[in-house]
Every structure is written in C-alpha cells, then in structure tokens.
Amino acid sequence: MTTALCPGSFDPPTNGHIDVIGRSVSIFDEVIVAVIANPSKSPMFTNDERVEMLEGLFAKEPKVRVASFDGLLVDFAQSQGVDVIVKGLRAVSDFDYELQMAQMNHHLAAVETVFIPTSAEFGYLSSSLVKDVGRLGGLVDGLVPPLVAQLLKERWST
Ligand code: PNS
C-alpha cells in the first residue's frame, strides 16, 4: 500500500488543489491531505476551517484523509508512514522553490517527492489571487469549489 501526502496551506483550497489531490487519488492507495496549522502568512481561515473545508470536499472519497500538522513536514510524513510527498507544479516559476524543498526534505529524512503538473486550466490559480480577486469584488466561481466560494462570500460580507 502506497500512502501519499499532499501538504499545503489551503487558505482556501482552490480547484487547482482539488485537481492535484484528485489525480493523486488515482495513482496512490491512500492520500493524506496535510494542512499546515500555522503558515508563515497569517491565514484568512483558521486551521479548523481549512480542515473542515477539505473534509467536506473529499467526504465521498474514502482514500482521502485530512489532517493538520505543525513543525517539519518530514516529521509529520514519518509519523504517518508516508511513502511519498506530492506537490503540484503550475509553471516553471514553481519549480525552483519546490525543487529546493524536495531536496531539503530528502536530505532531512530521505523522503521522496513526486511532482504532478497542474492541469492547464488551473495553471494561473493560487489561493492568494483568489483572495485578492474576491476581496475586490471579482467572481471566484469556477476558481474554487462551490462550498469554498460560499464560505468566501460569507467571510467578505461580514
Ligand atoms: O500551500 P503552500 O503554502 O505552498 O504550502 C507550503 C508547505 C506547507 C508545503 C511548506 O511550507 C512546508 O512544507 N512547511 C512545513 C515546514 C517545513 O518542513 N519546512 C522545511 C521544508 S523544506
């Protein structure tokens, strides 16, 4: 059985995240979606809210488990018996930093990282851009799942 770990801030989850997680599900036996509890940028949604959103989005996918972590990713990966870390790559601009992290994680714990190219239609998507667009009154439908779009609208209307 091969367990993959899809880590991220997920603040909020976008259709690009859903794409990469969904494609991981079709490759690996089990996928742990790991939400970093305290990302470096202060998040719009709390850790519990981000976990709940992802649990809702993957409620019908028995191969997916959502968890949160703090500290080193490799420590969490080892505690969960993870075989491989999965990262989505949107563009060459993602590659430099992702390569550095993959090499650091391999140095720290000999954990392998596999890159999945994000589907082209989501190549321009990021959680930060979604938040910018929505905050300024733009439509986020089609960029995030409906459940997330609804929560974003509620957040901006308060
Ligand atoms: O969605 P993001 O913000 O791009 O996710 C980044 C994340 C959470 C995957 C990355 O910041 C991370 O792995 N953080 C854990 C801390 C860690 O292990 N740092 C050393 C990795 S080289």
CSV table of C-alpha atoms and ligand atoms in Angstrom, one decimal:
chain,number,residue,atom,x,y,z
A,1,MET,CA,0.0,0.0,0.0
A,2,THR,CA,1.4,3.4,-1.0
A,3,THR,CA,0.5,6.5,1.0
A,4,ALA,CA,0.9,9.9,-0.5
A,5,LEU,CA,1.0,13.2,1.4
A,6,CYS,CA,-0.4,16.4,-0.3
A,7,PRO,CA,0.7,19.3,2.0
A,8,GLY,CA,-0.3,22.9,1.8
A,9,SER,CA,-1.7,26.0,3.4
A,10,PHE,CA,-5.1,25.6,1.6
A,11,ASP,CA,-6.2,29.1,2.5
A,12,PRO,CA,-8.5,28.4,0.9
A,13,PRO,CA,-8.4,25.2,-1.2
A,14,THR,CA,-8.7,26.0,-5.0
A,15,ASN,CA,-9.7,24.0,-8.0
A,16,GLY,CA,-6.0,23.6,-8.6
A,17,HIS,CA,-5.6,21.8,-5.3
A,18,ILE,CA,-8.6,19.6,-5.9
A,19,ASP,CA,-7.1,18.7,-9.3
A,20,VAL,CA,-3.8,17.6,-7.9
A,21,ILE,CA,-5.3,15.8,-4.9
A,22,GLY,CA,-7.8,14.0,-7.2
A,23,ARG,CA,-5.1,12.9,-9.5
A,24,SER,CA,-3.0,11.6,-6.6
A,25,VAL,CA,-6.0,9.5,-5.5
A,26,SER,CA,-6.0,7.8,-8.9
A,27,ILE,CA,-2.3,6.9,-8.5
A,28,PHE,CA,-1.8,6.1,-4.8
A,29,ASP,CA,-3.7,3.8,-2.4
A,30,GLU,CA,-4.2,6.5,0.3
A,31,VAL,CA,-3.8,10.2,0.2
A,32,ILE,CA,-3.3,12.3,3.3
A,33,VAL,CA,-4.1,16.0,2.7
A,34,ALA,CA,-2.0,17.8,5.3
A,35,VAL,CA,-3.0,21.3,6.3
A,36,ILE,CA,-0.2,23.4,7.8
A,37,ALA,CA,-1.7,24.7,11.0
A,38,ASN,CA,0.4,27.9,11.2
A,39,PRO,CA,1.5,29.0,7.8
A,40,SER,CA,4.1,31.8,7.6
A,41,LYS,CA,1.5,34.3,6.2
A,42,SER,CA,-1.4,34.7,8.7
A,43,PRO,CA,-4.3,32.8,7.1
A,44,MET,CA,-7.8,34.1,6.3
A,45,PHE,CA,-9.3,30.8,7.5
A,46,THR,CA,-8.4,29.1,10.8
A,47,ASN,CA,-6.8,25.7,10.8
A,48,ASP,CA,-10.1,24.1,11.8
A,49,GLU,CA,-11.9,25.9,9.0
A,50,ARG,CA,-9.4,24.8,6.4
A,51,VAL,CA,-9.5,21.2,7.6
A,52,GLU,CA,-13.3,21.2,7.6
A,53,MET,CA,-13.4,22.6,4.1
A,54,LEU,CA,-11.2,19.8,2.8
A,55,GLU,CA,-13.1,17.2,4.7
A,56,GLY,CA,-16.3,18.4,3.1
A,57,LEU,CA,-14.8,18.5,-0.4
A,58,PHE,CA,-13.5,14.9,-0.1
A,59,ALA,CA,-16.3,13.4,2.0
A,60,LYS,CA,-17.1,10.9,-0.7
A,61,GLU,CA,-13.5,9.9,-1.4
A,62,PRO,CA,-12.6,7.1,1.1
A,63,LYS,CA,-8.9,7.2,0.0
A,64,VAL,CA,-8.5,10.7,1.3
A,65,ARG,CA,-7.8,11.6,4.9
A,66,VAL,CA,-7.4,15.2,6.0
A,67,ALA,CA,-5.0,16.1,8.9
A,68,SER,CA,-3.2,19.1,10.1
A,69,PHE,CA,0.4,19.5,11.1
A,70,ASP,CA,2.9,21.9,12.5
A,71,GLY,CA,6.7,21.8,12.5
A,72,LEU,CA,8.7,20.0,9.9
A,73,LEU,CA,6.8,18.3,7.1
A,74,VAL,CA,9.1,15.3,7.1
A,75,ASP,CA,8.4,14.7,10.8
A,76,PHE,CA,4.7,14.5,10.1
A,77,ALA,CA,5.3,12.4,7.0
A,78,GLN,CA,7.3,9.9,9.0
A,79,SER,CA,4.8,9.8,11.9
A,80,GLN,CA,2.1,8.9,9.3
A,81,GLY,CA,4.1,6.2,7.4
A,82,VAL,CA,4.0,8.3,4.2
A,83,ASP,CA,5.8,6.9,1.2
A,84,VAL,CA,5.9,10.0,-1.0
A,85,ILE,CA,5.1,13.7,-0.8
A,86,VAL,CA,3.1,15.0,-3.8
A,87,LYS,CA,3.4,18.6,-5.0
A,88,GLY,CA,1.6,20.3,-7.9
A,89,LEU,CA,3.6,22.3,-10.3
A,90,ARG,CA,1.8,25.1,-12.1
A,91,ALA,CA,4.7,26.6,-14.0
A,92,VAL,CA,8.5,26.8,-14.2
A,93,SER,CA,8.3,29.6,-11.6
A,94,ASP,CA,7.1,27.0,-9.0
A,95,PHE,CA,9.9,24.6,-9.8
A,96,ASP,CA,12.9,26.4,-8.2
A,97,TYR,CA,11.4,26.5,-4.7
A,98,GLU,CA,9.7,23.2,-5.0
A,99,LEU,CA,13.0,21.5,-6.1
A,100,GLN,CA,14.8,23.1,-3.1
A,101,MET,CA,12.1,21.9,-0.7
A,102,ALA,CA,12.1,18.4,-2.2
A,103,GLN,CA,15.9,18.2,-1.9
A,104,MET,CA,15.8,19.5,1.7
A,105,ASN,CA,13.1,17.0,2.6
A,106,HIS,CA,15.2,14.2,1.1
A,107,HIS,CA,18.3,15.4,2.9
A,108,LEU,CA,16.4,15.5,6.2
A,109,ALA,CA,14.6,12.2,6.0
A,110,ALA,CA,15.2,10.5,2.7
A,111,VAL,CA,11.6,11.2,1.8
A,112,GLU,CA,10.8,11.3,-1.9
A,113,THR,CA,8.8,14.0,-3.6
A,114,VAL,CA,6.7,13.5,-6.8
A,115,PHE,CA,5.6,16.4,-8.9
A,116,ILE,CA,2.3,16.4,-10.7
A,117,PRO,CA,1.8,19.1,-13.3
A,118,THR,CA,-1.4,21.1,-12.6
A,119,SER,CA,-4.0,20.8,-15.3
A,120,ALA,CA,-3.5,23.7,-17.8
A,121,GLU,CA,-6.8,25.3,-17.0
A,122,PHE,CA,-5.7,25.8,-13.4
A,123,GLY,CA,-2.2,26.9,-14.1
A,124,TYR,CA,-2.8,30.5,-13.2
A,125,LEU,CA,-4.7,29.8,-9.9
A,126,SER,CA,-3.4,30.4,-6.4
A,127,SER,CA,-5.2,30.9,-3.1
A,128,SER,CA,-3.6,34.4,-2.8
A,129,LEU,CA,-5.0,35.5,-6.2
A,130,VAL,CA,-8.4,34.1,-5.4
A,131,LYS,CA,-8.5,36.1,-2.1
A,132,ASP,CA,-7.4,39.3,-3.9
A,133,VAL,CA,-10.0,38.9,-6.7
A,134,GLY,CA,-12.8,38.1,-4.3
A,135,ARG,CA,-11.9,40.8,-1.8
A,136,LEU,CA,-12.1,43.4,-4.6
A,137,GLY,CA,-15.5,42.2,-5.8
A,138,GLY,CA,-14.5,39.8,-8.6
A,139,LEU,CA,-16.2,36.5,-9.2
A,140,VAL,CA,-14.5,33.5,-7.7
A,141,ASP,CA,-16.9,30.9,-9.2
A,142,GLY,CA,-15.0,28.4,-11.2
A,143,LEU,CA,-11.8,29.1,-9.3
A,144,VAL,CA,-12.7,27.3,-6.1
A,145,PRO,CA,-15.3,24.6,-5.4
A,146,PRO,CA,-18.9,26.0,-4.7
A,147,LEU,CA,-18.6,25.1,-1.0
A,148,VAL,CA,-15.4,27.3,-0.7
A,149,ALA,CA,-16.9,30.1,-2.9
A,150,GLN,CA,-19.9,30.2,-0.5
A,151,LEU,CA,-17.6,30.5,2.6
A,152,LEU,CA,-15.6,33.2,0.9
A,153,LYS,CA,-18.7,35.2,0.1
A,154,GLU,CA,-19.9,34.9,3.7
A,155,ARG,CA,-16.5,36.0,5.0
A,156,TRP,CA,-16.3,39.0,2.8
A,157,SER,CA,-19.9,40.1,3.6
A,158,THR,CA,-19.2,40.2,7.4
B,1,PNS,O1,0.4,25.8,0.1
B,1,PNS,P1,1.8,26.2,0.5
B,1,PNS,O2,1.8,27.5,1.3
B,1,PNS,O3,2.7,26.4,-0.8
B,1,PNS,O4,2.4,25.0,1.3
B,1,PNS,C1,3.8,25.1,1.8
B,1,PNS,C2,4.1,23.9,2.7
B,1,PNS,C3,3.2,23.9,3.9
B,1,PNS,C4,4.1,22.6,1.9
B,1,PNS,C5,5.6,24.2,3.2
B,1,PNS,O5,5.7,25.5,3.7
B,1,PNS,C6,6.1,23.2,4.2
B,1,PNS,O6,6.4,22.1,3.9
B,1,PNS,N1,6.1,23.6,5.5
B,1,PNS,C7,6.5,22.8,6.6
B,1,PNS,C8,7.8,23.3,7.3
B,1,PNS,C9,9.0,22.5,6.7
B,1,PNS,O7,9.0,21.3,6.8
B,1,PNS,N2,9.9,23.3,6.2
B,1,PNS,C10,11.1,22.8,5.6
B,1,PNS,C11,10.7,22.2,4.2
B,1,PNS,S1,12.0,22.3,3.1
